[in-house]
């Protein structure tokens, strides 16, 4: 009997591990244009945030409604107001329906996303320094509107022989007035400073040449914009055997509507249906186990 309980605990841990891995590694939702669906639902569990990795049009010669190896695709360019929430409804654009890329006619649309644990996101106004090799950063009330006026500073420092790569996952800051950003994010790279404002479309990456980066968020407006969500990582990443240790020129930058597709951030997609199947198998096994225990008790009486 004790052995059965031990196996039940082991199996539960295994299924839970795969469940979490699917959430972290990536999920996908897709649909064929012929199905005439209006939207796709990117959904995460409670206390997780939707991070949309990419969206694209695709052509499947086999008639599949999701990406397969060697499909020809075209990246989509759009802003997702639902980024950072537990539930994200992505409208399926129809402007590319039937359009061709070379010999391919697009017949499906796909969105790939991750579920990020909200507890892993550090607030830029309440965190002074980060020394982890990677991490998420957001404005204080994200994904709800940021409340100004505020000025916040955050220092990121990684191993001396590594460089910091910063990704803007989502940004919605008030734009220019008289050629100056009223709300903005400053990236102080040591030798130069980049000022970013307005709204970001798709992920953008900012490689640096140093192991230290200073961020300054300044918001003058009052609760009218969403704020920002960032991710950084040390390049090159840590090896398995390693463990982490604890203004001359200014460049003005407006968020460009042309995205820089970050293929390195795209993980192997796994459907939510797999998670459901694993949970179903686990529940079925536990029911069978309880039934077997009850039968054993009856026979032993």
mmCIF file with all atom_site columns, C-alpha atoms in Angstrom, residues 22-26 43-52 84-86 113-121 136:
data_model
loop_
_atom_site.group_PDB
_atom_site.id
_atom_site.type_symbol
_atom_site.label_atom_id
_atom_site.label_alt_id
_atom_site.label_comp_id
_atom_site.label_asym_id
_atom_site.label_entity_id
_atom_site.label_seq_id
_atom_site.pdbx_PDB_ins_code
_atom_site.Cartn_x
_atom_site.Cartn_y
_atom_site.Cartn_z
_atom_site.occupancy
_atom_site.B_iso_or_equiv
_atom_site.pdbx_formal_charge
_atom_site.auth_seq_id
_atom_site.auth_comp_id
_atom_site.auth_asym_id
_atom_site.auth_atom_id
_atom_site.pdbx_PDB_model_num
ATOM 1  C CA . UNK A 1 22  ? 4.693  23.891 -20.944 1.00 0.00 ? 22  UNK A CA 1
ATOM 2  C CA . UNK A 1 23  ? 3.718  27.215 -19.410 1.00 0.00 ? 23  UNK A CA 1
ATOM 3  C CA . UNK A 1 24  ? 7.313  28.461 -19.351 1.00 0.00 ? 24  UNK A CA 1
ATOM 4  C CA . UNK A 1 25  ? 8.521  26.975 -22.647 1.00 0.00 ? 25  UNK A CA 1
ATOM 5  C CA . UNK A 1 26  ? 5.684  28.313 -24.752 1.00 0.00 ? 26  UNK A CA 1
ATOM 6  C CA . UNK A 1 43  ? -4.899 32.198 -21.780 1.00 0.00 ? 43  UNK A CA 1
ATOM 7  C CA . UNK A 1 44  ? -2.736 31.735 -18.677 1.00 0.00 ? 44  UNK A CA 1
ATOM 8  C CA . UNK A 1 45  ? -3.530 30.464 -15.148 1.00 0.00 ? 45  UNK A CA 1
ATOM 9  C CA . UNK A 1 46  ? -4.198 32.813 -12.262 1.00 0.00 ? 46  UNK A CA 1
ATOM 10 C CA . UNK A 1 47  ? -1.195 34.991 -11.294 1.00 0.00 ? 47  UNK A CA 1
ATOM 11 C CA . UNK A 1 48  ? 0.498  34.427 -14.656 1.00 0.00 ? 48  UNK A CA 1
ATOM 12 C CA . UNK A 1 49  ? 0.993  37.020 -17.397 1.00 0.00 ? 49  UNK A CA 1
ATOM 13 C CA . UNK A 1 50  ? 0.634  36.533 -21.156 1.00 0.00 ? 50  UNK A CA 1
ATOM 14 C CA . UNK A 1 51  ? 3.842  37.329 -23.032 1.00 0.00 ? 51  UNK A CA 1
ATOM 15 C CA . UNK A 1 52  ? 3.218  37.190 -26.773 1.00 0.00 ? 52  UNK A CA 1
ATOM 16 C CA . UNK A 1 84  ? 0.692  41.208 -19.432 1.00 0.00 ? 84  UNK A CA 1
ATOM 17 C CA . UNK A 1 85  ? -2.794 40.065 -18.499 1.00 0.00 ? 85  UNK A CA 1
ATOM 18 C CA . UNK A 1 86  ? -3.970 36.538 -17.711 1.00 0.00 ? 86  UNK A CA 1
ATOM 19 C CA . UNK A 1 113 ? 3.107  33.039 -26.272 1.00 0.00 ? 113 UNK A CA 1
ATOM 20 C CA . UNK A 1 114 ? 4.443  32.288 -22.794 1.00 0.00 ? 114 UNK A CA 1
ATOM 21 C CA . UNK A 1 115 ? 2.882  32.400 -19.341 1.00 0.00 ? 115 UNK A CA 1
ATOM 22 C CA . UNK A 1 116 ? 5.155  34.368 -16.988 1.00 0.00 ? 116 UNK A CA 1
ATOM 23 C CA . UNK A 1 117 ? 4.731  34.037 -13.232 1.00 0.00 ? 117 UNK A CA 1
ATOM 24 C CA . UNK A 1 118 ? 3.743  37.449 -11.882 1.00 0.00 ? 118 UNK A CA 1
ATOM 25 C CA . UNK A 1 119 ? 5.933  36.907 -8.799  1.00 0.00 ? 119 UNK A CA 1
ATOM 26 C CA . UNK A 1 120 ? 9.039  36.846 -11.045 1.00 0.00 ? 120 UNK A CA 1
ATOM 27 C CA . UNK A 1 121 ? 8.464  40.394 -12.322 1.00 0.00 ? 121 UNK A CA 1
ATOM 28 C CA . UNK A 1 136 ? 11.540 40.633 -15.884 1.00 0.00 ? 136 UNK A CA 1
#
